[in-house]
Coordinates of C-alpha atoms in Angstrom, one line a residue:
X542 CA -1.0 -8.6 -0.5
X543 CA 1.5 -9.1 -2.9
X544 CA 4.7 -11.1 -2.0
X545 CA 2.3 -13.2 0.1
X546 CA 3.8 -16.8 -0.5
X547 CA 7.1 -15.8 -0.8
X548 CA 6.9 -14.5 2.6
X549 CA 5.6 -17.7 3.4
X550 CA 8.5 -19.4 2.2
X551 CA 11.0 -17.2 3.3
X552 CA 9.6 -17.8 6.6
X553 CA 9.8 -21.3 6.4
X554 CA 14.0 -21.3 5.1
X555 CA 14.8 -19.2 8.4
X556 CA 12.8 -21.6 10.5
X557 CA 14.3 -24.1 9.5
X558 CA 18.1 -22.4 10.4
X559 CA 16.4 -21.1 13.6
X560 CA 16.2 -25.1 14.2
X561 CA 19.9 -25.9 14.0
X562 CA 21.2 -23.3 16.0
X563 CA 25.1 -23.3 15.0
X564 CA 25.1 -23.4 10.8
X565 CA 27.6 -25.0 9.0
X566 CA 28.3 -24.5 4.9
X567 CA 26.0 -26.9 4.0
X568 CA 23.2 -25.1 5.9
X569 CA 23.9 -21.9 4.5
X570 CA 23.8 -23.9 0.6
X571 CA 20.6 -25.5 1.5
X572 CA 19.2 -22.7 2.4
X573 CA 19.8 -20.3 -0.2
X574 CA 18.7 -22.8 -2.7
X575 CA 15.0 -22.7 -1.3
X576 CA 15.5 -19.1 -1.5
X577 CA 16.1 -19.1 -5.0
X578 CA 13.1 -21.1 -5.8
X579 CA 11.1 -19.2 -3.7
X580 CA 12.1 -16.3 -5.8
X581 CA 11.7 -18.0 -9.2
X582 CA 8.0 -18.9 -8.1
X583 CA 7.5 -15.1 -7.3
X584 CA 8.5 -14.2 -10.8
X585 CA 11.7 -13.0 -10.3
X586 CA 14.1 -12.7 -13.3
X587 CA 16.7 -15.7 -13.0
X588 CA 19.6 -13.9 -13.1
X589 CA 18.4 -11.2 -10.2
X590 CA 17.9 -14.5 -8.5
X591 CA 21.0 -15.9 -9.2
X592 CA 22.8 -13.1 -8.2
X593 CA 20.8 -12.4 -5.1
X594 CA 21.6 -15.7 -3.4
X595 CA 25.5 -15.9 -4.5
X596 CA 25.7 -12.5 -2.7
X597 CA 23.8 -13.6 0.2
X598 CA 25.9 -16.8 -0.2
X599 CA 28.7 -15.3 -0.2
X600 CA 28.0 -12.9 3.3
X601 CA 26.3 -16.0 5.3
X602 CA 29.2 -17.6 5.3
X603 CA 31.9 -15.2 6.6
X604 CA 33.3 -15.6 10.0
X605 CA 31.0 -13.3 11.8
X606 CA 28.0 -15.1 11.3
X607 CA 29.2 -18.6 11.8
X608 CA 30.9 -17.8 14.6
X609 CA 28.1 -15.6 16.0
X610 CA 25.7 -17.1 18.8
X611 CA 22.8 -16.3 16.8
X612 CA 23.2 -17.5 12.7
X613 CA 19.7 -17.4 11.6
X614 CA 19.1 -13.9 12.8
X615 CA 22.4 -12.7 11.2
X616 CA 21.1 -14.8 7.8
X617 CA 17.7 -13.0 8.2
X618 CA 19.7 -9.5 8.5
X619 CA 21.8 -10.6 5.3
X620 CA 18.6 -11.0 3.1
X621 CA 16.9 -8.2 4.2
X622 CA 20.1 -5.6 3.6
X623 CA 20.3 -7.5 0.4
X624 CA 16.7 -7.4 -0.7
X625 CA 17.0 -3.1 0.2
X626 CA 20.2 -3.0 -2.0
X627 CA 18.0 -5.0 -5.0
X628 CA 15.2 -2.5 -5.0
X629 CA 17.2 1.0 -4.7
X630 CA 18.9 1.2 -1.3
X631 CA 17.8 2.4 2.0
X632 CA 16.1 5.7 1.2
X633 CA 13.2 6.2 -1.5
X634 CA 13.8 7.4 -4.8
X635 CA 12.3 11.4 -5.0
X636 CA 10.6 13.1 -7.7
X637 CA 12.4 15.7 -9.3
X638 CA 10.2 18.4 -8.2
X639 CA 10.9 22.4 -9.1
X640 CA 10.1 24.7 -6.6
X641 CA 10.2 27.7 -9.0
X642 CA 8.9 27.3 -12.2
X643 CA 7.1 24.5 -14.0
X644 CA 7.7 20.5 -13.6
X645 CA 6.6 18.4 -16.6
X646 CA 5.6 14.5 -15.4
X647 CA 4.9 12.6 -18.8
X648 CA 3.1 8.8 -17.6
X649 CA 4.0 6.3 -20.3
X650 CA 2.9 2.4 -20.9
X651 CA 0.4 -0.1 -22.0
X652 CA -2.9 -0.2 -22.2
X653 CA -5.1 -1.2 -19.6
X654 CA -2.1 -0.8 -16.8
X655 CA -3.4 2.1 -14.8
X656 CA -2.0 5.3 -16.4
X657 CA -4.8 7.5 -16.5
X658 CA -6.1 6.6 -12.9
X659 CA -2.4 7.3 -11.4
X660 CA -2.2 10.5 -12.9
X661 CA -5.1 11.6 -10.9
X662 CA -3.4 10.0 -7.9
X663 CA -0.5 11.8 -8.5
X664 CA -2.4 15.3 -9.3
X665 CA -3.9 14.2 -5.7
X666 CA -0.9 13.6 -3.9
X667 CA 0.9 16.7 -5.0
X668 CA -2.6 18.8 -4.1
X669 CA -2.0 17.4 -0.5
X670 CA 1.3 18.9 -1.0
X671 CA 0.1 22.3 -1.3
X672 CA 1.0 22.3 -5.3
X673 CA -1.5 23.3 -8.2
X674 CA -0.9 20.2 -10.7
X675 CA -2.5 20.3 -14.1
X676 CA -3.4 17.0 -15.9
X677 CA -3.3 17.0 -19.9
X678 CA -4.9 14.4 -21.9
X679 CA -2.6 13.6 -24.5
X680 CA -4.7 9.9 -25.2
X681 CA -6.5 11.3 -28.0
X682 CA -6.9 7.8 -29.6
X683 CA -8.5 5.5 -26.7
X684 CA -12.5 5.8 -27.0
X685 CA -13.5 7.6 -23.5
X686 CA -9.7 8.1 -22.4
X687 CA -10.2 12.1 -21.8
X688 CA -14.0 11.8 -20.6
X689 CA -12.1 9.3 -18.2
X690 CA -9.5 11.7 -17.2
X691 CA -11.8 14.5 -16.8
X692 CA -14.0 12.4 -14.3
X693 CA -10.7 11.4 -12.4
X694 CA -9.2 14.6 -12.5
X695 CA -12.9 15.9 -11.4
X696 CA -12.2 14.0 -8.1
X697 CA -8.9 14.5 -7.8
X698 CA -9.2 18.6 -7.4
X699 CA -7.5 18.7 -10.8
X700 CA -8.2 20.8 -13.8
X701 CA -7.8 18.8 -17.3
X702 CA -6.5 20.3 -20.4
X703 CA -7.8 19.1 -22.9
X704 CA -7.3 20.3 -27.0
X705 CA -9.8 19.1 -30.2
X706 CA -8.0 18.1 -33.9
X707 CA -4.3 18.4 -32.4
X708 CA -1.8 15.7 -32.0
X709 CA 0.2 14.7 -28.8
X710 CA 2.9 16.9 -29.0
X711 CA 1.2 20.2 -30.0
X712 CA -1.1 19.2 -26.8
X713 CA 1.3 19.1 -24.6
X714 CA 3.1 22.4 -26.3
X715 CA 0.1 24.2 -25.1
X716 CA -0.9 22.6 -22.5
X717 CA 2.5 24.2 -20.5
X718 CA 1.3 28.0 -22.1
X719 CA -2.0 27.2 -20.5
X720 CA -0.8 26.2 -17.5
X721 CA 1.6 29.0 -17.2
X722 CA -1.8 31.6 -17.8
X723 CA -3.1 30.0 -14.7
X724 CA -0.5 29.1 -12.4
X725 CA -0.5 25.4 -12.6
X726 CA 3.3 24.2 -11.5
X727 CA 2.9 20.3 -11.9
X728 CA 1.8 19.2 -15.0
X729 CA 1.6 15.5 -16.3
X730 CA 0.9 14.4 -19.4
X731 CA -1.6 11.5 -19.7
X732 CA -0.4 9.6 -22.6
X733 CA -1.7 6.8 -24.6
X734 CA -1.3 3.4 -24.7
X735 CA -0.8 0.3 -26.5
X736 CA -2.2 -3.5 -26.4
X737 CA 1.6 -4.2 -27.0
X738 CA 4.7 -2.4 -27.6
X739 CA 5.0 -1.0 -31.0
X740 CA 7.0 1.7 -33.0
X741 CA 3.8 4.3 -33.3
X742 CA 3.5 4.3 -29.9
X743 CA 6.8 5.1 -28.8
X744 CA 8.0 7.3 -31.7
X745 CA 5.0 10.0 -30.5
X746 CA 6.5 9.6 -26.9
X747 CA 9.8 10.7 -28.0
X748 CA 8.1 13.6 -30.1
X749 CA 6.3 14.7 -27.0
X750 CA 9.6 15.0 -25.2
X751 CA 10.9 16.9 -28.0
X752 CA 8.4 19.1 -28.2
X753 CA 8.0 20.4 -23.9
X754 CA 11.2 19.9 -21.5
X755 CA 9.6 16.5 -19.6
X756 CA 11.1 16.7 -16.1
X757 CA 10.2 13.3 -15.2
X758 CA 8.8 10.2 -17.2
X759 CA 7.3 7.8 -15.1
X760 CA 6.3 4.3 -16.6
X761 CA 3.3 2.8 -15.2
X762 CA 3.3 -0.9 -14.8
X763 CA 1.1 -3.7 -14.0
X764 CA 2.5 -5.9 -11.1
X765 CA 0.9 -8.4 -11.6
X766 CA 2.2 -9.2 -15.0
X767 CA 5.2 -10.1 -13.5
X768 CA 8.2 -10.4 -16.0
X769 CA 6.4 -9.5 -18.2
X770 CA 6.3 -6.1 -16.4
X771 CA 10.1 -6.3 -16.1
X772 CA 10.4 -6.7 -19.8
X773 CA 8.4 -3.9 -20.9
X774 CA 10.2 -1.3 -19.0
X775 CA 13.1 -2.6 -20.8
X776 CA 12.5 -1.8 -23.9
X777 CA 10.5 1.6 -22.9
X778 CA 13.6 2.4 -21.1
X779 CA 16.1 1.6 -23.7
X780 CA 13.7 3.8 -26.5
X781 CA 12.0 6.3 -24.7
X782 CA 14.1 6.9 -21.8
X783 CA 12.3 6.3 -18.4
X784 CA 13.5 8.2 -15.1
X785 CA 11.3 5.9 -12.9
X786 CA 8.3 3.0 -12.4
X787 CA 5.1 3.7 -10.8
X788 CA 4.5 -0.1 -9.8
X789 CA 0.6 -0.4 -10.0
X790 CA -1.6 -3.7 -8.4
X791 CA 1.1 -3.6 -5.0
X792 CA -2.0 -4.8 -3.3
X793 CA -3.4 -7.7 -5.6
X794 CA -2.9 -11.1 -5.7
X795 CA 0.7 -11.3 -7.3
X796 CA 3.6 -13.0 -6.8
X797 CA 5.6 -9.7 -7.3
X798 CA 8.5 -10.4 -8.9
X799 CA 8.2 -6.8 -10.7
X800 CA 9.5 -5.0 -7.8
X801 CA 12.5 -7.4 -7.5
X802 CA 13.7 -7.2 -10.6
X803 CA 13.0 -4.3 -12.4
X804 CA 15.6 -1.7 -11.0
X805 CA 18.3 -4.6 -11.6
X806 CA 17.5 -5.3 -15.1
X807 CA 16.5 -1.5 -15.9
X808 CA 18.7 0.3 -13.8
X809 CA 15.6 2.7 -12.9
X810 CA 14.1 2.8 -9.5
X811 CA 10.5 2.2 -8.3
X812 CA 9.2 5.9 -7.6
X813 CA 5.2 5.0 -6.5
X814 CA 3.7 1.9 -5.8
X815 CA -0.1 1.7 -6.4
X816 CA -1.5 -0.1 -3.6
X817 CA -5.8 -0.1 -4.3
X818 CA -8.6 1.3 -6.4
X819 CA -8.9 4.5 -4.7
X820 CA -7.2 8.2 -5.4
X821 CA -5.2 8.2 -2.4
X822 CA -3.8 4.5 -3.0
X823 CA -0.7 5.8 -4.0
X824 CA 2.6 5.6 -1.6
X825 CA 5.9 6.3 -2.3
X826 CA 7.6 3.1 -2.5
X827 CA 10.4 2.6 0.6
X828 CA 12.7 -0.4 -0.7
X829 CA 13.4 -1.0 3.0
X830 CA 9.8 -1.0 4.0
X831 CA 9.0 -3.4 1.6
X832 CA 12.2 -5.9 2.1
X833 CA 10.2 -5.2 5.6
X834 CA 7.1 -6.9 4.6
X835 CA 8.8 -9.4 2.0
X836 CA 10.7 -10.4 5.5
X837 CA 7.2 -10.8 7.9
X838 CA 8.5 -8.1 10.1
X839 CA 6.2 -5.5 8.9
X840 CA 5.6 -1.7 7.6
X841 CA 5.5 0.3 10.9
X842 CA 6.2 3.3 9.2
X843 CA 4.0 3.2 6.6
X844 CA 0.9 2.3 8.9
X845 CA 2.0 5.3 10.7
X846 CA 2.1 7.7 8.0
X847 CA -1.8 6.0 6.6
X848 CA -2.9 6.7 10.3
X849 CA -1.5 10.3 10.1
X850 CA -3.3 11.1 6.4
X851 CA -6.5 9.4 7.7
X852 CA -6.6 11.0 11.6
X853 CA -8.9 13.9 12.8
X854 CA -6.8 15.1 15.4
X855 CA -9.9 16.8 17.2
X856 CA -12.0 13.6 17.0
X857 CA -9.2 11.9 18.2
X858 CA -8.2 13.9 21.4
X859 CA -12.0 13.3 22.2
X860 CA -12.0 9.8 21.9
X861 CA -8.7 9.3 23.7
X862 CA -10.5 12.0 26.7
X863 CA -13.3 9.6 27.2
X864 CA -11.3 6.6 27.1
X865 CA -9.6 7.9 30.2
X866 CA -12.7 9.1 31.9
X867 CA -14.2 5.8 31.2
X868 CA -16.9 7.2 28.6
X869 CA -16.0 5.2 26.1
X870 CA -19.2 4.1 24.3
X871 CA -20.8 2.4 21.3
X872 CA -20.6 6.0 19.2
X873 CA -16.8 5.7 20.2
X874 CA -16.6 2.4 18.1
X875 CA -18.7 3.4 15.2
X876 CA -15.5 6.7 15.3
X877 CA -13.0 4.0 15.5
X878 CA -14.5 1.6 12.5
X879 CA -14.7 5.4 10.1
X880 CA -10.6 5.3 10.7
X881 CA -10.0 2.0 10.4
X882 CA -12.2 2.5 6.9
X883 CA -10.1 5.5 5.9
X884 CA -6.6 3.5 6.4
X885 CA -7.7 0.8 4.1
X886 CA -9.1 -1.6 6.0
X887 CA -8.4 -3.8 8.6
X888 CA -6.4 -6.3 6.2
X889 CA -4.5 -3.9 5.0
X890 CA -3.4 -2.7 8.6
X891 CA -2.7 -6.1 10.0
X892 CA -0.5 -6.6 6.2
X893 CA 2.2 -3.6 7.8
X894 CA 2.0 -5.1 11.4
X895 CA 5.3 -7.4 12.1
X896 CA 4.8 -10.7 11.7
X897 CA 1.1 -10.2 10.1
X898 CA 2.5 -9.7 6.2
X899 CA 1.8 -13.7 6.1
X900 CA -1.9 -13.4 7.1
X901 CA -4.4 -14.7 4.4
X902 CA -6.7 -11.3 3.6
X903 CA -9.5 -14.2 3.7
X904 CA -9.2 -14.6 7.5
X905 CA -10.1 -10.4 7.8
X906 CA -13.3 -10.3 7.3
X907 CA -14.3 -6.8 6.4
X908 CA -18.1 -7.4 6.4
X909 CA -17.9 -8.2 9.5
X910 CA -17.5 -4.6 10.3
X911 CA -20.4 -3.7 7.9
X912 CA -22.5 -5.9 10.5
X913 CA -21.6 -4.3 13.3
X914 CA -21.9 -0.8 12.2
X915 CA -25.7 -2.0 11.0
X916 CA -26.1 -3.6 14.9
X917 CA -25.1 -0.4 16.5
X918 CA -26.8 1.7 13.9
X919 CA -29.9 -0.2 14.8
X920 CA -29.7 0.3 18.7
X921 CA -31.5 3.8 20.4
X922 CA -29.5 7.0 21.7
X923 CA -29.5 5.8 24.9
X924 CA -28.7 2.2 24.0
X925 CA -25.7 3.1 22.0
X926 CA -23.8 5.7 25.4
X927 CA -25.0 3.3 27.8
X928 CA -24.9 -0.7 26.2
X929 CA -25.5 -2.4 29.9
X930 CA -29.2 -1.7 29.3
X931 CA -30.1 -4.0 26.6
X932 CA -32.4 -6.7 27.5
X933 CA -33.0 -9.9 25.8
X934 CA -36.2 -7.8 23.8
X935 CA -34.0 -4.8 22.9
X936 CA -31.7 -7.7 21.6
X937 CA -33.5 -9.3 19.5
X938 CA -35.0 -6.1 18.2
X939 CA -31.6 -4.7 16.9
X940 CA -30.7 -8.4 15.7
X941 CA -34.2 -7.8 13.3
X942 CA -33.2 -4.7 12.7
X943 CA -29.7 -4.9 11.5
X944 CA -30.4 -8.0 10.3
X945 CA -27.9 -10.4 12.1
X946 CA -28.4 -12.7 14.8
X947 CA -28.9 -12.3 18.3
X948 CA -25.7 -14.2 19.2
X949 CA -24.0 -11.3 17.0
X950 CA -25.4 -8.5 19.2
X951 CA -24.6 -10.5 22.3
X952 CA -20.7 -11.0 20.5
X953 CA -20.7 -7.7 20.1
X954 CA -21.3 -6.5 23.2
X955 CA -18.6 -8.9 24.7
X956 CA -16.1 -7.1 22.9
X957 CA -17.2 -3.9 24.2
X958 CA -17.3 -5.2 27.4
X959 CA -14.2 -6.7 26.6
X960 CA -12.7 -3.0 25.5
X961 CA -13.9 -1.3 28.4
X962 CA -12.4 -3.3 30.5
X963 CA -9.1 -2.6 28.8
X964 CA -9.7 1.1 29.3
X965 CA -10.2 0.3 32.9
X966 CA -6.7 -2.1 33.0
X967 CA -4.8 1.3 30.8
X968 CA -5.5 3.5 33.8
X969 CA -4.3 1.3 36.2
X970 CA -1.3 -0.3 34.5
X971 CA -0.4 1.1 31.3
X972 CA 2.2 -1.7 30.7
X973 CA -0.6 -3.9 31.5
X974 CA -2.7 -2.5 29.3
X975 CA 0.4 -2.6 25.9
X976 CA 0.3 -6.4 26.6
X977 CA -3.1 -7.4 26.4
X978 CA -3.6 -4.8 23.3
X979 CA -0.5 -6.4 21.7
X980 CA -2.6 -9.9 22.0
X981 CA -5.6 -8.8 20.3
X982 CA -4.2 -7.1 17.3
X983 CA -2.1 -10.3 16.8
X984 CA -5.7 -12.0 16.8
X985 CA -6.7 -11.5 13.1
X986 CA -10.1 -13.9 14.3
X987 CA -11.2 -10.8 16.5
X988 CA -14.8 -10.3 14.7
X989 CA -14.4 -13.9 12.7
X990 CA -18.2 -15.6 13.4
X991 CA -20.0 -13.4 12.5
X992 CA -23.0 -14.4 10.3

């Protein structure tokens, strides 16, 4: 996950201050001089840095924190307010979204950072919203760019305008007429891109907004270039005009020094963040919600809302029935692996857990659920609803036929003993039951040894 060391470091500057209990000024100087590396090694622009630790600085040390009987925690509060103030405050910045008429989204940037794949994901996330978007292919000069956006708008739900021999702005002129004809209300404009940053490129931007009323234009950047990022939606920004950043790569391995910096040195707000490959990895980005995970305490609300978009309600009920009539069986795990699939993974689950951001994705390993789908996939009917029945040559059978190891199938069927049991515990102390669940989610070595 992006952020990941600096969360890491972080978490080491407010163990140490845990560790002296009362802080004095010298402390609170120490401190925030760790921090500021920290942030520097995450790519974050100097003076955003700067200015981020004299103001956290300059809080730590009032009177109500070093006379409170807790420092650290109030320094831990401090950064996190001030890390939400940095990226946009405490509620997300919104689309401007018509409800009557037509709104025009034009996606600007460089090549190669994820444009024509986010306006699919956008075309998908407004379909969820009960809207008809429209996607237009203005990239008439990138080989394959509108076969692309026809295949991602395909999958997306979306219908792609598309217009031979014309240039951008004409496109887009009658792309809106068509739209109109067929009672498209969201249309955005997928427009081409650059290697680098040059005059062409951005004069036939600005002609494109001259030519249709663009409600929104939303500049698509690469977190993982870092400053780099930072600087290119700068000068897009100060040319083009920009109304907001779709942050792309969230989930890579970045420092992610982008999402710090690029509201302070633009002045415009992170609207989406990308966070993975597919159509519905796209999330509206919460600047408290991400301080949140930057911090190690988590993204409760976001897990939530994944677990929500990913849930069959029915399928659920009926899992949660049989778990308190003590039916729970092997199909019952195969159902619970499919949602754990849908919400991204496990890694990306335990990511938004508090005090799991910090967690390596290497520790997760994700095959591991591949093996035990294949185990249980290999077992009979009655083997899967009633597990107590396999023998040492039933064993050994599904170990061939799955291709894993005895010892696997026996390790799997300790945990399910293991979960039964917990079913069992829920019923007779719920409270009971919260407790030992809290200890194995904050096990991310749960299914580590497999082979």
């Amino acid at each position: 996950m992006a952020f990941e060391s600096l969360t890491d470091r972080l978490a080491g500057v407010f163990k140490k201050l845990r560790g002296h209990g009362k802080l004095t000024e010298a402390d609170i100087k120490a401190a925030m001089r760790e921090v500021r590396m920290a942030l520097l090694e995450a790519d974050v622009n100097y003076k955003v840095a700067k200015d981020f630790c004299a103001k956290v600085s300059e809080r730590a040390m009032g009177q109500e924190v070093m006379e409170s009987l807790t420092p650290a925690q109030q320094v831990v509060k401090i950064v996190n307010e001030e890390l939400v103030a940095l990226m946009g405050g405490e509620e997300a910045e919104k689309l401007i979204v018509k409800n009557k008429g037509q709104t025009i989204i034009m996606l600007c940037g460089l090549q190669g950072n994820g444009k024509t794949t986010h306006a699919a994901k956008l075309a998908k996330y407004f379909i969820k919203q009960g809207r008809r978007p429209m996607l237009v292919a203005c990239d008439i000069y990138r080989p394959a760019a509108i076969d692309q956006l026809q295949v991602v708008g395909k999958q997306a739900g979306a219908p792609v305008f598309t217009l031979d021999g014309e240039k951008p702005p004409v496109i887009a002129k009658k792309a809106l007429a068509h739209a109109k004809d067929y009672g498209n209300d969201i249309i955005i404009l997928d427009t081409a891109g650059r290697l680098q940053i040059d005059e062409v490129l951005m004069q036939e931007l600005v002609q494109i907004k001259e030519a249709v009323p663009v409600d929104e234009t939303l500049l698509v950047v690469d977190a993982m270039a870092g400053q780099d990022a930072v600087n290119v939606a700068k000068t897009f920004n100060e040319t083009v005009g920009v109304d907001g950043i779709i942050l792309t790569k969230t989930d890579g391995d970045t420092r992610g020094g982008a999402a710090l910096s690029v509201l302070a040195v633009t002045g415009k707000p992170i609207k989406f963040q990308g966070t993975g490959e597919k159509l519905d990895d796209l999330e509206v980005f919460h600047p408290s919600r991400m301080a949140g995970r930057i911090l190690g305490m988590g993204d409760v609300l976001s897990l939530i809302e994944r677990a929500q978009d990913a849930a069959d309600e029915k399928a659920a009920e009926e899992t949660a029935k049989r778990m308190m009539e003590n039916k729970f069986d092997m199909n019952d795990m195969l159902a619970q692996f499919a949602q754990i699939r849908k919400m991204g993974g496990a890694g990306a689950m335990l990511s938004m857990m508090p005090g799991m951001s910090g967690i390596d994705a290497s520790q997760i390993d994700e095959k591991a659920f591949d093996r035990i789908e294949a185990m249980i996939y290999s077992m009979t009917k009655e083997e899967r609803e009633k597990p107590s029945i396999i023998n040492p040559k039933r064993k050994r059978r599904i170990a061939a036929g799955s291709g894993t190891r005895v010892e696997d199938v026996n390790k799997l069927l300790k945990q399910f003993e293991m979960m039964q049991k917990m079913m069992k515990q829920f019923k007779k102390s719920p409270k009971g039951f919260a407790r030992r669940l809290g200890g194995m989610m904050g096990s991310p070595n749960a299914f580590r040894g497999l082979k």
